[in-house]
mmCIF file of C-alpha atoms in Angstrom:
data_model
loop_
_atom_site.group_PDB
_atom_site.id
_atom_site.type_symbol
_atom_site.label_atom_id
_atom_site.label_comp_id
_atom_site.label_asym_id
_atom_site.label_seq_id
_atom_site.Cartn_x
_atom_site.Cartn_y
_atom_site.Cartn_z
ATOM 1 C CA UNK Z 20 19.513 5.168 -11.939
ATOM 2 C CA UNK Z 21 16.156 6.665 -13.140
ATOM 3 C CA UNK Z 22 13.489 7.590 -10.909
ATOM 4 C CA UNK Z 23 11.130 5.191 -12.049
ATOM 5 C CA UNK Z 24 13.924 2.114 -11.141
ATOM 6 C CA UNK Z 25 13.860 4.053 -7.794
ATOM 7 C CA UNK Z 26 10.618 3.636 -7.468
ATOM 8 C CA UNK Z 27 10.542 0.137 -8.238
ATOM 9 C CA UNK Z 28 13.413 -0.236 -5.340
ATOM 10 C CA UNK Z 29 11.354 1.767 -3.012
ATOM 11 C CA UNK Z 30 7.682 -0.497 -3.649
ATOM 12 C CA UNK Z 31 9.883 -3.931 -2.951
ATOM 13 C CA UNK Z 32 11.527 -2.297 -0.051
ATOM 14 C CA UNK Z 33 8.597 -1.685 1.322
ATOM 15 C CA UNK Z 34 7.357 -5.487 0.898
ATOM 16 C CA UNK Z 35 9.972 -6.558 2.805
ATOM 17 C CA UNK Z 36 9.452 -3.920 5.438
ATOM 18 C CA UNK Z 37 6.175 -5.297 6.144
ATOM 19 C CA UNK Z 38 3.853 -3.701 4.541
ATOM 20 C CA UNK Z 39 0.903 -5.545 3.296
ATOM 21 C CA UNK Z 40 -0.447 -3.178 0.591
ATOM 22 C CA UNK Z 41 1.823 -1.170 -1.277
ATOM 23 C CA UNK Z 42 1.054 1.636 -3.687
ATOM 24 C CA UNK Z 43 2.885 4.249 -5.930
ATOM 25 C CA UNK Z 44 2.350 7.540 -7.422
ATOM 26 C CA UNK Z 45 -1.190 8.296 -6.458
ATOM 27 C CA UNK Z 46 -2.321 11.283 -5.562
ATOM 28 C CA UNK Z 47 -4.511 12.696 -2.238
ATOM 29 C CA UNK Z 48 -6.957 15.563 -2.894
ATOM 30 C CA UNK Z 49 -3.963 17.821 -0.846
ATOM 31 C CA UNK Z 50 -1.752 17.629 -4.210
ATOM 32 C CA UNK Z 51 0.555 15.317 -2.803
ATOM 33 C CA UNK Z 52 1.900 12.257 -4.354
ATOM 34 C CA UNK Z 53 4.054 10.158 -2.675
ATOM 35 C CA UNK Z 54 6.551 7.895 -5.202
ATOM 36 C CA UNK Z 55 5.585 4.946 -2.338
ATOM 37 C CA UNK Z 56 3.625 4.542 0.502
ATOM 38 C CA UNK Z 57 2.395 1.565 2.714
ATOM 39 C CA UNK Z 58 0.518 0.543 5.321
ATOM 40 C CA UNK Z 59 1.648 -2.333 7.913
ATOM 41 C CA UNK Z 60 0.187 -3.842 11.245
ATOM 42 C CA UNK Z 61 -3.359 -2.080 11.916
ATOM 43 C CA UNK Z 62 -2.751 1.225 9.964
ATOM 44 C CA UNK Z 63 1.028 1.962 10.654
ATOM 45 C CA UNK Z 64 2.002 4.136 7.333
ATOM 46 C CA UNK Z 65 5.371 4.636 5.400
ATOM 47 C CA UNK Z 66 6.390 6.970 2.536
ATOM 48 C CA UNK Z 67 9.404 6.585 0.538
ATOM 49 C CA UNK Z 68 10.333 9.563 -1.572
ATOM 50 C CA UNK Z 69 12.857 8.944 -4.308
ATOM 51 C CA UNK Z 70 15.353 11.699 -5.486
ATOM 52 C CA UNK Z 71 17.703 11.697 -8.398
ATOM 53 C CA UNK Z 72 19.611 14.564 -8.484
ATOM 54 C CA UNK Z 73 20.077 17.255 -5.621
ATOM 55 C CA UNK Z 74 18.162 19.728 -7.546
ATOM 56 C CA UNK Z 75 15.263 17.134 -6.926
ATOM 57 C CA UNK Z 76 16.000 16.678 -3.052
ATOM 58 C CA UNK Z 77 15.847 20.348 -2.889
ATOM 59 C CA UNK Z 78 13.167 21.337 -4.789
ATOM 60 C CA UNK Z 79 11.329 18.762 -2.152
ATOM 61 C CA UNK Z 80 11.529 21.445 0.144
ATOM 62 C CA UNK Z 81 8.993 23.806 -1.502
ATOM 63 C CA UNK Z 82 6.198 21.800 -1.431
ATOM 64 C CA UNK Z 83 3.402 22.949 0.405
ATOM 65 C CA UNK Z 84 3.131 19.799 2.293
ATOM 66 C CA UNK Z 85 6.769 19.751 3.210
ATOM 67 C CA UNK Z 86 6.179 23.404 5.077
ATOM 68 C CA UNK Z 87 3.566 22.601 6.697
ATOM 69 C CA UNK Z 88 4.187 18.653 7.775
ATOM 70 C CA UNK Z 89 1.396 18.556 9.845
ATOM 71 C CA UNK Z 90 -0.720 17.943 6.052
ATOM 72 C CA UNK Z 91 1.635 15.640 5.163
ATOM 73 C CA UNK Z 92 1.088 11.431 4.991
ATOM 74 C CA UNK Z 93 3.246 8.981 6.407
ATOM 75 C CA UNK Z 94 4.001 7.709 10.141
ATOM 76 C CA UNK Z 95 7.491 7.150 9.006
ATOM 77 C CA UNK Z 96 8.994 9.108 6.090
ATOM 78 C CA UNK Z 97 11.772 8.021 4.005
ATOM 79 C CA UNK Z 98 14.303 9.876 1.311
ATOM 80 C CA UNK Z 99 15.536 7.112 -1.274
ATOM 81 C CA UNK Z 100 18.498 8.407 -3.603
ATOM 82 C CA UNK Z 101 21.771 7.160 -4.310
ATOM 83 C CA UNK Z 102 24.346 6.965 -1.645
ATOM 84 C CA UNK Z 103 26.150 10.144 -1.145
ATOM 85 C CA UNK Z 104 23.824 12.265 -2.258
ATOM 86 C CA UNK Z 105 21.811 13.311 0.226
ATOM 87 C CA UNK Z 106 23.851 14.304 3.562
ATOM 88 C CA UNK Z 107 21.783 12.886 7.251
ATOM 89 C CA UNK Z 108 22.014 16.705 8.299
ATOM 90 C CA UNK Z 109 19.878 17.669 5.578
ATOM 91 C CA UNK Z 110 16.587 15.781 6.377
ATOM 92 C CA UNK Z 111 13.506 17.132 7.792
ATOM 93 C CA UNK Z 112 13.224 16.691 11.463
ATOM 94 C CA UNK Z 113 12.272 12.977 12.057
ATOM 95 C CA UNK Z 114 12.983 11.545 8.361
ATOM 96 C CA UNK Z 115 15.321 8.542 7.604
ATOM 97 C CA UNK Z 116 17.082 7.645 4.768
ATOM 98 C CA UNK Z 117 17.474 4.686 2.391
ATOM 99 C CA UNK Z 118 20.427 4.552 0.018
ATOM 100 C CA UNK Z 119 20.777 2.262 -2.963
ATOM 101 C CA UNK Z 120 24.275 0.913 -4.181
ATOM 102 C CA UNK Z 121 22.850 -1.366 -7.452
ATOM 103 C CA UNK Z 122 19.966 -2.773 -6.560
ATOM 104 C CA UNK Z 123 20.392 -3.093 -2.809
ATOM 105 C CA UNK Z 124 18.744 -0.596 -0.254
ATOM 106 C CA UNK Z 125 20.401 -0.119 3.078
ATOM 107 C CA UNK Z 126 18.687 2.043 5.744
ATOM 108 C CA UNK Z 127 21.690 5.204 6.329
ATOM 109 C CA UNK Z 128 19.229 6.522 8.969
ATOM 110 C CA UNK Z 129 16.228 5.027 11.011
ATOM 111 C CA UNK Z 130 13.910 7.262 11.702
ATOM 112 C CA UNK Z 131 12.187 7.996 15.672
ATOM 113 C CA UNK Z 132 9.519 5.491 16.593
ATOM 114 C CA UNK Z 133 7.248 8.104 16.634
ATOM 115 C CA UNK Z 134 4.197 8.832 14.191
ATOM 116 C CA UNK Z 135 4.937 11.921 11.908
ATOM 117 C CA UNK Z 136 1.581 11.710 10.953
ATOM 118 C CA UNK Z 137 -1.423 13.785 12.258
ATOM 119 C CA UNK Z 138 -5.173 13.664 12.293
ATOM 120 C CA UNK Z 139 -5.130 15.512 9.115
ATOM 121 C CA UNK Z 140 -2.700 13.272 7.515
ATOM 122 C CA UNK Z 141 -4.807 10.198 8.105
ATOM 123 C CA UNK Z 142 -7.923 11.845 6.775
ATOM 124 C CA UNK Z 143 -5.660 12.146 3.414
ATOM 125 C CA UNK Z 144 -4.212 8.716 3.475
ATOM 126 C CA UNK Z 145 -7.656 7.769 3.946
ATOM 127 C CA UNK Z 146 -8.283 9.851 0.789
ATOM 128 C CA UNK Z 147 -5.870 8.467 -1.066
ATOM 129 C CA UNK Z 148 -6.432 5.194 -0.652
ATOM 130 C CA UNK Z 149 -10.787 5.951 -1.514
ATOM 131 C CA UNK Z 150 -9.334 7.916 -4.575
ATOM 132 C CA UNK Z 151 -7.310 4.724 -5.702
ATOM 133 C CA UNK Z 152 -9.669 2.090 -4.919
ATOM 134 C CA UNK Z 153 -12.435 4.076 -6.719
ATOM 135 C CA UNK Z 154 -9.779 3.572 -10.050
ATOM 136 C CA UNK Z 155 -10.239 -0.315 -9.163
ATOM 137 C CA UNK Z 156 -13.833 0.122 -9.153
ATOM 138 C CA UNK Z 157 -14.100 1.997 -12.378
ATOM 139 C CA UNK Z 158 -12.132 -1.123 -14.389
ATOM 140 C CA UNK Z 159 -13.695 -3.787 -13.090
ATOM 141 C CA UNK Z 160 -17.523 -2.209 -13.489
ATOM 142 C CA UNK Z 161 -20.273 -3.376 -14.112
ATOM 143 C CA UNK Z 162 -19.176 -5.955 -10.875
ATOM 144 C CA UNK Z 163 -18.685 -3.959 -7.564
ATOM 145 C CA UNK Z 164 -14.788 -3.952 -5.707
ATOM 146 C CA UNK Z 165 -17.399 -6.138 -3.306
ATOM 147 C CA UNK Z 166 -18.516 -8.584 -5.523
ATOM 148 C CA UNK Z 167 -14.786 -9.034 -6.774
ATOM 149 C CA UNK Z 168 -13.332 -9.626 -3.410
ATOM 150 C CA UNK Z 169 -16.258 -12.397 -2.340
ATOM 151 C CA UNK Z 170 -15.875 -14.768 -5.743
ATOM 152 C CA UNK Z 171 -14.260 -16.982 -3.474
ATOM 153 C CA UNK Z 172 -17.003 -17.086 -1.063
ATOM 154 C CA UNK Z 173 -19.459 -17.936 -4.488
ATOM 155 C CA UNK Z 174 -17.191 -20.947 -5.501
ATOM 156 C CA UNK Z 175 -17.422 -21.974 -1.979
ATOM 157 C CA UNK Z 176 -21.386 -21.699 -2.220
ATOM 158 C CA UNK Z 177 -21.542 -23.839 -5.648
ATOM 159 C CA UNK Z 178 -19.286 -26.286 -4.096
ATOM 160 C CA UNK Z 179 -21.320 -27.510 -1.371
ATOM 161 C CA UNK Z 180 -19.898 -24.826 1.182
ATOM 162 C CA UNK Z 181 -16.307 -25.616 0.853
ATOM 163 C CA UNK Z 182 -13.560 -23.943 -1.185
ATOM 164 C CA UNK Z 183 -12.455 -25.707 -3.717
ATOM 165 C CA UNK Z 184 -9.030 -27.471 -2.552
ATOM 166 C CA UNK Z 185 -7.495 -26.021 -5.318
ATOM 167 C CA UNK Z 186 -7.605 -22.527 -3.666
ATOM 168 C CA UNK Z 187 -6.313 -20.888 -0.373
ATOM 169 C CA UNK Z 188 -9.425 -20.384 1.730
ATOM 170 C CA UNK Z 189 -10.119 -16.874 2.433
ATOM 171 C CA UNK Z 190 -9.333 -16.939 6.283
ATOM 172 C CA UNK Z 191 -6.157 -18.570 5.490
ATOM 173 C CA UNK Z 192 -5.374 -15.451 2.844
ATOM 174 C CA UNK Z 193 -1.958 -13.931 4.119
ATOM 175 C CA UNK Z 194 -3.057 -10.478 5.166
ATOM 176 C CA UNK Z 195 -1.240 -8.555 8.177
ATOM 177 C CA UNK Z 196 -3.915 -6.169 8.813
ATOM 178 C CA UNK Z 197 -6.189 -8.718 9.763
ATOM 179 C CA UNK Z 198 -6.100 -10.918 12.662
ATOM 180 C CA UNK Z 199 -8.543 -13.188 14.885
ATOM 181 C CA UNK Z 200 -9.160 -11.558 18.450
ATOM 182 C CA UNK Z 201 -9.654 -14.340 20.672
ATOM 183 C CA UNK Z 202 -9.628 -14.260 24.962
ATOM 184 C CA UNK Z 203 -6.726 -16.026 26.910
ATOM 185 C CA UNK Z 204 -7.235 -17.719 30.144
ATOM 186 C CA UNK Z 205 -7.217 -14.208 31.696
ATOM 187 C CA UNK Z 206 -9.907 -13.192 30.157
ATOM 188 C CA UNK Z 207 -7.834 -10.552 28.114
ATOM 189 C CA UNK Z 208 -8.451 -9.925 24.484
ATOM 190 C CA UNK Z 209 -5.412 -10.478 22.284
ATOM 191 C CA UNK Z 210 -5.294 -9.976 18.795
ATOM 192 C CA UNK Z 211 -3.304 -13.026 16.824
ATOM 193 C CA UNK Z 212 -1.817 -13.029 13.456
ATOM 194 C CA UNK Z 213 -3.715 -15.560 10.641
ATOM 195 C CA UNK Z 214 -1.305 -17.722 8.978
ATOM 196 C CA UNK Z 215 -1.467 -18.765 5.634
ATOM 197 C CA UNK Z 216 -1.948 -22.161 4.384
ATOM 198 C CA UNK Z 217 1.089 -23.586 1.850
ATOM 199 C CA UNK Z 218 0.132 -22.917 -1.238
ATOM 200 C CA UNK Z 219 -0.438 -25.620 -3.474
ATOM 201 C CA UNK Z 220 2.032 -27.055 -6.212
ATOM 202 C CA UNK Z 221 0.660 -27.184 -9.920
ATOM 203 C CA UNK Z 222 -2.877 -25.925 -8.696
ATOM 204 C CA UNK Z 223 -5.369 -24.543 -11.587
ATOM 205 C CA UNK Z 224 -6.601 -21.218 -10.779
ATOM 206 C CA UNK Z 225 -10.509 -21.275 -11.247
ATOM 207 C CA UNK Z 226 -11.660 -17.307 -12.314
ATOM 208 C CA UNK Z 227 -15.294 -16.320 -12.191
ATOM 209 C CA UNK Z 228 -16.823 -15.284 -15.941
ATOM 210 C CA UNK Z 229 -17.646 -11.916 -15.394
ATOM 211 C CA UNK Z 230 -14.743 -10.025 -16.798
ATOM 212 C CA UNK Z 231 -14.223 -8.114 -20.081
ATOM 213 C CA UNK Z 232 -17.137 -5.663 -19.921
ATOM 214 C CA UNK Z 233 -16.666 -1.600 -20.672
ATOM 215 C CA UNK Z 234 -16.322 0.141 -17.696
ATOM 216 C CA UNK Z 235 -17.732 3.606 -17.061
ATOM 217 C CA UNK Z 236 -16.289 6.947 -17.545
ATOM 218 C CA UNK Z 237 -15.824 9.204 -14.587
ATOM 219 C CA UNK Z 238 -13.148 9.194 -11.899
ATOM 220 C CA UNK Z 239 -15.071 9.134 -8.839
ATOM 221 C CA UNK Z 240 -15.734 11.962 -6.045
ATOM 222 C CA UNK Z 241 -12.295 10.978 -4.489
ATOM 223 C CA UNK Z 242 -10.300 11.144 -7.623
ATOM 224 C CA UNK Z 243 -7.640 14.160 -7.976
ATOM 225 C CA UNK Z 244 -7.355 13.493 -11.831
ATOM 226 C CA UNK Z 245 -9.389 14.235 -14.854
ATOM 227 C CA UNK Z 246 -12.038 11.428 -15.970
ATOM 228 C CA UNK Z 247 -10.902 9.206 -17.817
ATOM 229 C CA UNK Z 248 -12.894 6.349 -19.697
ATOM 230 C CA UNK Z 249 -12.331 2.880 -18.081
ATOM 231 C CA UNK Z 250 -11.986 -0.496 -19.987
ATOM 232 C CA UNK Z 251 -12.345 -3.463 -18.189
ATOM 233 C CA UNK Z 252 -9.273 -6.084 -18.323
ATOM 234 C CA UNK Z 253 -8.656 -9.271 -17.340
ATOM 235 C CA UNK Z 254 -8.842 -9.943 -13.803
ATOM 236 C CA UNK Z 255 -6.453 -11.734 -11.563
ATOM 237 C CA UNK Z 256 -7.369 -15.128 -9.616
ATOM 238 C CA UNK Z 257 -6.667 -13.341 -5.723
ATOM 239 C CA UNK Z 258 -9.057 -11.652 -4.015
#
């Protein structure tokens, strides 16, 4: 299996771990680049790094991040390779293991409850996730990652304040990270999960006319990589 099929195991792995954004290969302004990471309840992270060979496993080690875990991302921290090939005794204190037989992922070892991650780590994840969103920004320009999110809000405005039926509200959006506090007869605060409408069948997805401008060159203050000139595409119907 090549890395980039592990990869592709590891991001729908994830998905059905429970996280509720998922992204791979991008890079923190620390160097590293986890091959999956994502985030689930309030800001609970998990990285998934996928080895080939044992050469690759090994040469894991070296990385400055791996010495010193205390820069490193994650809450929980996964190997992914091919059963066999990496032995339980070998992980880093506090790492599990995934192992893939075809296209099925079993967990070999489940890593402590406990958050790997420091102070430090967050402020990278945080970094990442500026550095990656900034990309977004750059593609969809001249609109802001703002203006993108709130088109549904807009239709709702021309429509006489209600979203048109053909579209999942935006408090009705499935997104785990969110959820309505509201007080209980005790007077207690407790936070509750939204939960998504059903979608509708054979529904005609209504996209605002602002795409298909150039976008600016530049990768941002967060960005780890070189500029690189962005072209606007053609933009999806979600927010």
């Amino acid at each position: 299996m090549t890395h980039s099929q592990l990869v592709n195991l590891a991001v729908d792995w994830l998905r059905r771990y429970r996280c509720g954004v998922v992204l791979s290969e991008q890079a923190c302004v620390s160097g590293e680049m986890p091959d999956a990471i994502g985030w689930k309840g309030k800001c609970r992270s998990v990285v998934v790094e996928c080895k080939v060979s044992r050469a690759d496993f090994l040469a894991d080690r070296a990385k400055p991040f791996r010495q010193n875990p205390e820069i490193a991302l994650g809450c929980e921290r996964f190997y992914l390779a091919s059963a066999g090939l990496i032995a339980p005794q070998e992980l880093p204190a506090g790492w599990g293991l995934l192992e893939c037989a075809g296209r099925e992922v079993e967990m070999r070892v489940k890593p402590p409850r406990r958050s790997l991650r420091s102070p430090a780590g967050m402020e990278l994840e945080m970094n990442l996730l500026l550095a990656s969103l900034r990309r977004v920004e750059i593609r969809i320009e001249p609109q802001t990652i703002t203006e993108f999110l709130k088109w549904k809000n807009r239709l709702a405005e021309y429509n006489g304040g209600v979203c048109p039926r053909e579209l999942t509200p935006v408090t009705a959006e499935r997104n785990p990270h969110l959820g309505v506090r509201t007080a209980d007869r005790g007077a207690r605060s407790v936070w509750q999960r939204r939960k998504p409408s059903p979608a509708a069948s054979g529904c005609v997805w209504l996209v605002p006319q602002w795409c298909g401008t150039a976008g600016r060159a530049g990768a941002g203050p967060h960005s780890t990589t070189a500029p690189v000139a962005g072209k606007a595409s053609s933009c999806g119907a979600g927010s």
